[in-house]
PDB file of C-alpha atoms and ligand atoms in Angstrom:
ATOM      1  CA  MET A1263      39.599  76.205  72.229  1.00 45.00           C
ATOM      2  CA  SER A1264      39.104  78.282  69.080  1.00 60.00           C
ATOM      3  CA  LYS A1265      35.590  79.313  68.144  1.00 84.00           C
ATOM      4  CA  GLY A1266      33.929  77.496  65.259  1.00 91.00           C
ATOM      5  CA  LYS A1267      32.993  79.229  62.047  1.00 94.00           C
ATOM      6  CA  LEU A1268      29.577  80.039  60.692  1.00 97.00           C
ATOM      7  CA  ILE A1269      29.101  78.965  57.081  1.00 98.00           C
ATOM      8  CA  VAL A1270      26.043  80.354  55.341  1.00 98.00           C
ATOM      9  CA  ILE A1271      24.927  78.472  52.245  1.00 97.00           C
ATOM     10  CA  SER A1272      22.265  79.972  50.005  1.00 96.00           C
ATOM     11  CA  GLY A1273      21.217  79.344  46.453  1.00 93.00           C
ATOM     12  CA  PHE A1274      18.284  79.146  44.115  1.00 89.00           C
ATOM     13  CA  SER A1275      15.578  76.680  45.037  1.00 85.00           C
ATOM     14  CA  GLY A1276      16.449  73.619  42.948  1.00 87.00           C
ATOM     15  CA  ALA A1277      20.195  74.321  42.880  1.00 91.00           C
ATOM     16  CA  GLY A1278      20.750  71.264  45.041  1.00 92.00           C
ATOM     17  CA  LYS A1279      21.852  73.046  48.248  1.00 93.00           C
ATOM     18  CA  GLY A1280      20.174  70.439  50.431  1.00 92.00           C
ATOM     19  CA  THR A1281      22.134  67.596  48.819  1.00 94.00           C
ATOM     20  CA  VAL A1282      25.381  69.575  48.930  1.00 96.00           C
ATOM     21  CA  VAL A1283      24.919  70.328  52.620  1.00 96.00           C
ATOM     22  CA  LYS A1284      24.032  66.711  53.453  1.00 94.00           C
ATOM     23  CA  LYS A1285      27.188  65.518  51.693  1.00 96.00           C
ATOM     24  CA  LEU A1286      29.322  68.158  53.461  1.00 96.00           C
ATOM     25  CA  VAL A1287      28.125  66.894  56.835  1.00 96.00           C
ATOM     26  CA  GLU A1288      28.720  63.249  55.850  1.00 95.00           C
ATOM     27  CA  LYS A1289      32.151  63.780  54.345  1.00 96.00           C
ATOM     28  CA  TYR A1290      33.557  66.531  56.567  1.00 95.00           C
ATOM     29  CA  ASP A1291      33.012  67.444  60.180  1.00 87.00           C
ATOM     30  CA  TYR A1292      30.341  70.140  60.012  1.00 96.00           C
ATOM     31  CA  SER A1293      27.380  70.732  62.307  1.00 96.00           C
ATOM     32  CA  LEU A1294      24.158  71.464  60.490  1.00 97.00           C
ATOM     33  CA  SER A1295      21.666  73.885  61.976  1.00 98.00           C
ATOM     34  CA  ILE A1296      18.053  72.695  61.693  1.00 98.00           C
ATOM     35  CA  SER A1297      15.679  75.546  60.927  1.00 98.00           C
ATOM     36  CA  ALA A1298      12.182  76.174  62.187  1.00 98.00           C
ATOM     37  CA  THR A1299       9.497  76.639  59.530  1.00 98.00           C
ATOM     38  CA  THR A1300       5.769  77.081  59.122  1.00 98.00           C
ATOM     39  CA  ARG A1301       5.910  75.157  55.804  1.00 97.00           C
ATOM     40  CA  GLN A1302       4.109  71.812  55.673  1.00 96.00           C
ATOM     41  CA  PRO A1303       6.453  68.785  55.707  1.00 96.00           C
ATOM     42  CA  ARG A1304       7.154  67.268  52.284  1.00 91.00           C
ATOM     43  CA  GLU A1305       6.754  63.536  51.928  1.00 90.00           C
ATOM     44  CA  GLY A1306       9.533  61.833  53.859  1.00 93.00           C
ATOM     45  CA  GLU A1307      10.556  64.926  55.833  1.00 94.00           C
ATOM     46  CA  VAL A1308      10.925  64.329  59.547  1.00 97.00           C
ATOM     47  CA  ASP A1309      10.279  66.859  62.327  1.00 98.00           C
ATOM     48  CA  GLY A1310      13.518  67.618  64.183  1.00 97.00           C
ATOM     49  CA  LYS A1311      15.659  66.207  61.370  1.00 95.00           C
ATOM     50  CA  ASP A1312      14.785  68.199  58.250  1.00 94.00           C
ATOM     51  CA  TYR A1313      13.077  71.099  60.017  1.00 97.00           C
ATOM     52  CA  TYR A1314      11.276  71.897  63.234  1.00 98.00           C
ATOM     53  CA  PHE A1315       7.779  72.176  61.796  1.00 98.00           C
ATOM     54  CA  LYS A1316       5.840  74.903  63.654  1.00 98.00           C
ATOM     55  CA  SER A1317       2.448  76.555  63.556  1.00 98.00           C
ATOM     56  CA  GLU A1318       2.487  80.268  62.847  1.00 97.00           C
ATOM     57  CA  ALA A1319       1.707  80.984  66.540  1.00 98.00           C
ATOM     58  CA  GLU A1320       4.617  78.791  67.683  1.00 98.00           C
ATOM     59  CA  PHE A1321       6.923  80.495  65.193  1.00 98.00           C
ATOM     60  CA  ARG A1322       5.886  83.957  66.414  1.00 98.00           C
ATOM     61  CA  SER A1323       6.545  82.960  69.988  1.00 97.00           C
ATOM     62  CA  LEU A1324      10.080  81.809  69.000  1.00 97.00           C
ATOM     63  CA  ILE A1325      10.657  85.296  67.564  1.00 97.00           C
ATOM     64  CA  ASP A1326       9.224  86.966  70.690  1.00 97.00           C
ATOM     65  CA  TYR A1327      11.540  85.012  73.003  1.00 96.00           C
ATOM     66  CA  ASN A1328      14.627  85.869  70.911  1.00 97.00           C
ATOM     67  CA  GLY A1329      14.964  82.192  70.092  1.00 98.00           C
ATOM     68  CA  LEU A1330      15.964  82.825  66.470  1.00 98.00           C
ATOM     69  CA  ILE A1331      19.194  84.351  65.140  1.00 97.00           C
ATOM     70  CA  GLU A1332      17.334  85.413  62.014  1.00 98.00           C
ATOM     71  CA  TRP A1333      14.089  84.689  60.254  1.00 98.00           C
ATOM     72  CA  ALA A1334      12.535  85.495  56.883  1.00 96.00           C
ATOM     73  CA  GLN A1335       9.435  84.939  54.836  1.00 95.00           C
ATOM     74  CA  TYR A1336      10.033  82.810  51.761  1.00 91.00           C
ATOM     75  CA  VAL A1337       7.224  82.387  49.230  1.00 86.00           C
ATOM     76  CA  ASP A1338       4.253  81.718  51.566  1.00 89.00           C
ATOM     77  CA  ASN A1339       6.020  80.565  54.732  1.00 96.00           C
ATOM     78  CA  PHE A1340       8.313  81.624  57.568  1.00 97.00           C
ATOM     79  CA  TYR A1341      11.752  80.132  58.150  1.00 98.00           C
ATOM     80  CA  GLY A1342      14.212  80.863  60.981  1.00 98.00           C
ATOM     81  CA  THR A1343      17.488  79.716  62.564  1.00 98.00           C
ATOM     82  CA  PRO A1344      17.263  78.597  66.212  1.00 98.00           C
ATOM     83  CA  ARG A1345      19.837  80.502  68.284  1.00 97.00           C
ATOM     84  CA  LYS A1346      20.801  78.000  70.999  1.00 97.00           C
ATOM     85  CA  PHE A1347      22.235  75.218  68.802  1.00 97.00           C
ATOM     86  CA  VAL A1348      24.343  77.584  66.686  1.00 97.00           C
ATOM     87  CA  GLU A1349      25.827  79.423  69.666  1.00 96.00           C
ATOM     88  CA  GLU A1350      26.594  76.229  71.597  1.00 96.00           C
ATOM     89  CA  GLU A1351      28.204  74.454  68.648  1.00 97.00           C
ATOM     90  CA  MET A1352      30.371  77.453  67.724  1.00 96.00           C
ATOM     91  CA  ALA A1353      31.457  77.863  71.347  1.00 95.00           C
ATOM     92  CA  ALA A1354      32.511  74.191  71.263  1.00 96.00           C
ATOM     93  CA  GLY A1355      34.712  74.934  68.244  1.00 93.00           C
ATOM     94  CA  LYS A1356      32.476  73.333  65.611  1.00 95.00           C
ATOM     95  CA  ASN A1357      31.952  74.779  62.136  1.00 96.00           C
ATOM     96  CA  VAL A1358      28.206  75.287  61.719  1.00 97.00           C
ATOM     97  CA  ILE A1359      26.350  75.339  58.396  1.00 98.00           C
ATOM     98  CA  LEU A1360      23.201  77.399  57.921  1.00 98.00           C
ATOM     99  CA  GLU A1361      21.281  76.615  54.750  1.00 97.00           C
ATOM    100  CA  ILE A1362      19.156  79.751  54.424  1.00 96.00           C
ATOM    101  CA  GLU A1363      17.818  82.213  51.864  1.00 93.00           C
ATOM    102  CA  VAL A1364      19.399  85.566  51.006  1.00 93.00           C
ATOM    103  CA  GLN A1365      17.604  87.928  53.434  1.00 94.00           C
ATOM    104  CA  GLY A1366      18.570  85.650  56.314  1.00 96.00           C
ATOM    105  CA  ALA A1367      22.143  85.424  55.022  1.00 96.00           C
ATOM    106  CA  MET A1368      22.524  89.228  54.986  1.00 95.00           C
ATOM    107  CA  ASN A1369      21.051  89.409  58.468  1.00 96.00           C
ATOM    108  CA  VAL A1370      23.544  86.787  59.741  1.00 97.00           C
ATOM    109  CA  LYS A1371      26.475  88.615  58.131  1.00 96.00           C
ATOM    110  CA  SER A1372      25.557  91.839  59.935  1.00 96.00           C
ATOM    111  CA  GLN A1373      25.525  90.012  63.274  1.00 96.00           C
ATOM    112  CA  TYR A1374      28.493  87.729  62.582  1.00 95.00           C
ATOM    113  CA  PRO A1375      30.916  89.593  60.281  1.00 93.00           C
ATOM    114  CA  ASN A1376      33.235  86.574  60.107  1.00 92.00           C
ATOM    115  CA  ALA A1377      30.519  84.326  58.691  1.00 96.00           C
ATOM    116  CA  ILE A1378      31.475  82.827  55.316  1.00 97.00           C
ATOM    117  CA  LEU A1379      28.763  83.428  52.697  1.00 97.00           C
ATOM    118  CA  ILE A1380      28.570  80.922  49.851  1.00 97.00           C
ATOM    119  CA  PHE A1381      26.010  80.969  47.030  1.00 97.00           C
ATOM    120  CA  ILE A1382      25.258  77.732  45.160  1.00 96.00           C
ATOM    121  CA  THR A1383      23.798  77.850  41.674  1.00 95.00           C
ATOM    122  CA  THR A1384      23.075  75.577  38.759  1.00 94.00           C
ATOM    123  CA  LYS A1385      25.040  76.236  35.578  1.00 93.00           C
ATOM    124  CA  ASP A1386      21.942  77.730  33.884  1.00 93.00           C
ATOM    125  CA  VAL A1387      18.215  78.360  34.282  1.00 91.00           C
ATOM    126  CA  PRO A1388      16.892  75.393  32.235  1.00 92.00           C
ATOM    127  CA  THR A1389      18.762  73.080  34.656  1.00 93.00           C
ATOM    128  CA  LEU A1390      17.149  74.909  37.570  1.00 91.00           C
ATOM    129  CA  ARG A1391      13.642  74.503  36.125  1.00 90.00           C
ATOM    130  CA  GLU A1392      14.339  70.852  35.305  1.00 91.00           C
ATOM    131  CA  ARG A1393      15.538  70.075  38.844  1.00 90.00           C
ATOM    132  CA  LEU A1394      12.543  71.823  40.428  1.00 88.00           C
ATOM    133  CA  THR A1395      10.155  69.942  38.139  1.00 90.00           C
ATOM    134  CA  ASN A1396      11.848  66.558  38.521  1.00 89.00           C
ATOM    135  CA  ARG A1397      11.804  66.855  42.306  1.00 82.00           C
ATOM    136  CA  GLY A1398       8.040  66.370  41.995  1.00 83.00           C
ATOM    137  CA  THR A1399       7.360  67.861  45.440  1.00 83.00           C
ATOM    138  CA  GLU A1400       5.918  71.211  44.357  1.00 84.00           C
ATOM    139  CA  THR A1401       2.913  72.257  42.297  1.00 89.00           C
ATOM    140  CA  GLN A1402       3.463  74.208  39.070  1.00 90.00           C
ATOM    141  CA  ASP A1403       2.261  77.343  40.866  1.00 92.00           C
ATOM    142  CA  VAL A1404       4.879  76.945  43.614  1.00 89.00           C
ATOM    143  CA  ILE A1405       7.600  76.147  41.029  1.00 90.00           C
ATOM    144  CA  ASN A1406       6.769  79.387  39.220  1.00 91.00           C
ATOM    145  CA  LYS A1407       6.857  81.333  42.498  1.00 91.00           C
ATOM    146  CA  ARG A1408      10.238  79.801  43.349  1.00 88.00           C
ATOM    147  CA  LEU A1409      11.623  80.716  39.905  1.00 91.00           C
ATOM    148  CA  ALA A1410      10.330  84.279  40.345  1.00 91.00           C
ATOM    149  CA  ARG A1411      12.025  84.388  43.734  1.00 88.00           C
ATOM    150  CA  ALA A1412      15.248  83.107  42.111  1.00 90.00           C
ATOM    151  CA  ALA A1413      15.120  86.090  39.735  1.00 90.00           C
ATOM    152  CA  GLU A1414      14.926  88.399  42.770  1.00 87.00           C
ATOM    153  CA  GLU A1415      17.704  86.502  44.546  1.00 87.00           C
ATOM    154  CA  ALA A1416      19.995  86.820  41.513  1.00 89.00           C
ATOM    155  CA  THR A1417      20.503  90.492  42.405  1.00 90.00           C
ATOM    156  CA  SER A1418      21.703  89.506  45.896  1.00 89.00           C
ATOM    157  CA  MET A1419      24.116  86.918  44.547  1.00 91.00           C
ATOM    158  CA  GLU A1420      26.773  89.605  44.275  1.00 89.00           C
ATOM    159  CA  SER A1421      26.708  90.186  48.028  1.00 91.00           C
ATOM    160  CA  TYR A1422      28.112  86.689  48.504  1.00 95.00           C
ATOM    161  CA  GLU A1423      31.841  86.236  48.878  1.00 93.00           C
ATOM    162  CA  PHE A1424      31.845  82.894  47.063  1.00 97.00           C
ATOM    163  CA  ILE A1425      29.755  81.528  44.193  1.00 96.00           C
ATOM    164  CA  VAL A1426      29.923  77.799  43.512  1.00 97.00           C
ATOM    165  CA  VAL A1427      28.306  76.079  40.513  1.00 96.00           C
ATOM    166  CA  ASN A1428      26.722  72.755  41.415  1.00 96.00           C
ATOM    167  CA  ASP A1429      27.205  70.765  38.251  1.00 94.00           C
ATOM    168  CA  ASP A1430      29.031  67.750  39.612  1.00 95.00           C
ATOM    169  CA  LEU A1431      28.006  67.149  43.248  1.00 96.00           C
ATOM    170  CA  ASP A1432      31.388  65.937  44.571  1.00 97.00           C
ATOM    171  CA  THR A1433      33.262  68.795  42.905  1.00 97.00           C
ATOM    172  CA  CYS A1434      30.824  71.286  44.421  1.00 97.00           C
ATOM    173  CA  VAL A1435      31.088  69.741  47.916  1.00 97.00           C
ATOM    174  CA  ASP A1436      34.896  69.746  47.791  1.00 98.00           C
ATOM    175  CA  ALA A1437      34.926  73.340  46.535  1.00 98.00           C
ATOM    176  CA  VAL A1438      32.785  74.484  49.474  1.00 98.00           C
ATOM    177  CA  ASN A1439      35.019  72.655  51.947  1.00 97.00           C
ATOM    178  CA  SER A1440      38.141  74.154  50.348  1.00 98.00           C
ATOM    179  CA  ILE A1441      36.691  77.640  50.793  1.00 97.00           C
ATOM    180  CA  VAL A1442      36.173  76.999  54.499  1.00 96.00           C
ATOM    181  CA  VAL A1443      39.657  75.509  54.906  1.00 95.00           C
ATOM    182  CA  SER A1444      41.313  78.460  53.157  1.00 95.00           C
ATOM    183  CA  GLU A1445      39.364  80.943  55.277  1.00 93.00           C
ATOM    184  CA  SER A1446      40.556  79.144  58.417  1.00 89.00           C
ATOM    185  CA  CYS A1447      44.171  79.552  57.244  1.00 91.00           C
ATOM    186  CA  LYS A1448      43.964  83.324  56.658  1.00 89.00           C
ATOM    187  CA  LYS A1449      46.466  85.019  58.906  1.00 88.00           C
ATOM    188  CA  GLU A1450      43.834  87.220  60.545  1.00 85.00           C
ATOM    189  CA  ASN A1451      42.059  84.041  61.613  1.00 85.00           C
ATOM    190  CA  VAL A1452      45.122  82.501  63.234  1.00 87.00           C
ATOM    191  CA  THR A1453      46.411  85.482  65.240  1.00 89.00           C
ATOM    192  CA  GLU A1454      46.474  83.568  68.548  1.00 88.00           C
ATOM    193  CA  PHE A1455      48.483  80.784  66.945  1.00 90.00           C
ATOM    194  CA  LEU A1456      50.951  83.298  65.449  1.00 92.00           C
ATOM    195  CA  ILE A1457      51.514  85.012  68.805  1.00 94.00           C
ATOM    196  CA  ASP A1458      51.928  81.687  70.529  1.00 93.00           C
ATOM    197  CA  ILE A1459      54.475  80.264  68.089  1.00 94.00           C
ATOM    198  CA  LYS A1460      56.449  83.544  68.109  1.00 94.00           C
ATOM    199  CA  ASN A1461      56.552  83.471  71.919  1.00 93.00           C
ATOM    200  CA  GLN A1462      57.755  79.879  71.894  1.00 94.00           C
ATOM    201  CA  LEU A1463      60.534  80.732  69.431  1.00 93.00           C
ATOM    202  CA  GLU A1464      61.577  83.802  71.399  1.00 93.00           C
ATOM    203  CA  SER A1465      61.864  81.827  74.592  1.00 93.00           C
ATOM    204  CA  LEU A1466      64.155  79.217  73.021  1.00 91.00           C
ATOM    205  CA  ASP A1467      67.579  79.027  74.631  1.00 75.00           C
ATOM    206  CA  LYS A1468      69.897  81.089  72.509  1.00 67.00           C
TER     207      LYS A1468
HETATM  208  P1  LIG B1629      12.440  74.791  51.349  1.00 90.39           P
HETATM  209  O1  LIG B1629      10.983  75.091  51.526  1.00 90.39           O
HETATM  210  O2  LIG B1629      12.764  74.454  49.918  1.00 90.39           O
HETATM  211  O3  LIG B1629      12.930  73.752  52.318  1.00 90.39           O
HETATM  212  O4  LIG B1629      13.241  76.122  51.695  1.00 90.39           O
HETATM  213  C1  LIG B1629      12.915  77.325  51.065  1.00 90.39           C
HETATM  214  C2  LIG B1629      14.002  78.350  51.289  1.00 90.39           C
HETATM  215  O5  LIG B1629      14.087  78.693  52.672  1.00 90.39           O
HETATM  216  C3  LIG B1629      15.391  77.857  50.896  1.00 90.39           C
HETATM  217  O6  LIG B1629      16.036  78.884  50.147  1.00 90.39           O
HETATM  218  C4  LIG B1629      16.090  77.648  52.223  1.00 90.39           C
HETATM  219  O7  LIG B1629      17.495  77.861  52.107  1.00 90.39           O
HETATM  220  C5  LIG B1629      15.438  78.733  53.062  1.00 90.39           C
HETATM  221  N1  LIG B1629      15.547  78.488  54.503  1.00 90.39           N
HETATM  222  C6  LIG B1629      15.528  77.313  55.155  1.00 90.39           C
HETATM  223  N2  LIG B1629      15.701  77.504  56.461  1.00 90.39           N
HETATM  224  C7  LIG B1629      15.855  78.837  56.652  1.00 90.39           C
HETATM  225  C8  LIG B1629      16.086  79.668  57.812  1.00 90.39           C
HETATM  226  O8  LIG B1629      16.209  79.221  58.946  1.00 90.39           O
HETATM  227  N3  LIG B1629      16.173  81.006  57.600  1.00 90.39           N
HETATM  228  C9  LIG B1629      16.056  81.563  56.365  1.00 90.39           C
HETATM  229  N4  LIG B1629      16.198  82.885  56.275  1.00 90.39           N
HETATM  230  N5  LIG B1629      15.851  80.817  55.265  1.00 90.39           N
HETATM  231  C10 LIG B1629      15.752  79.466  55.404  1.00 90.39           C
END
């Protein structure tokens, strides 16, 4: 069985990554990695579904036991990707999505060079501010911190192989899926198939 791919999705806070990822899982057959975080749950967020909510001590022990593929500090909290789920799903041939910030994405790429890095953005900054404000889950102070972080992240955007504008949700979701499909068709990603089909043709009765 071929190994699944790792798809890393990052983007400015408020760019709608969460919605894009949810739709990708619903519409196409992706596995979604659930991160661990020390952030407090937002209203409606469920432990084990949206995140594994951890105390700082629990999070540190996950790091100590090599339980995370990567972790990073974002604004005032820690976030990290649990190792076991990702490795098991990929081994089973599933394409796994990580929805993580830029430091984590770079860290993943250095460990998994075949990971596909996709950056999601709004079409402009006023839309970003509007989405963060309309979400109503963050204080003005946190919104400002997230916008400041977006300004920092803009410099890392160029390290991503693919940039997708999330203006219309369905168009954005289909664009992300198309990227993954085209990557899977690259000849360097189908070498076993090529060898196999050549062997079959060579062994045909002449
Ligand atoms: P939020 O608090 O809005 O849920 O997430 C804040 C930021 O943390 C987002 O950019 C999100 O992509 C990122 N994030 C979520 N989980 C992880 C993770 O496991 N690792 C890293 N590096 N970033 C994460």
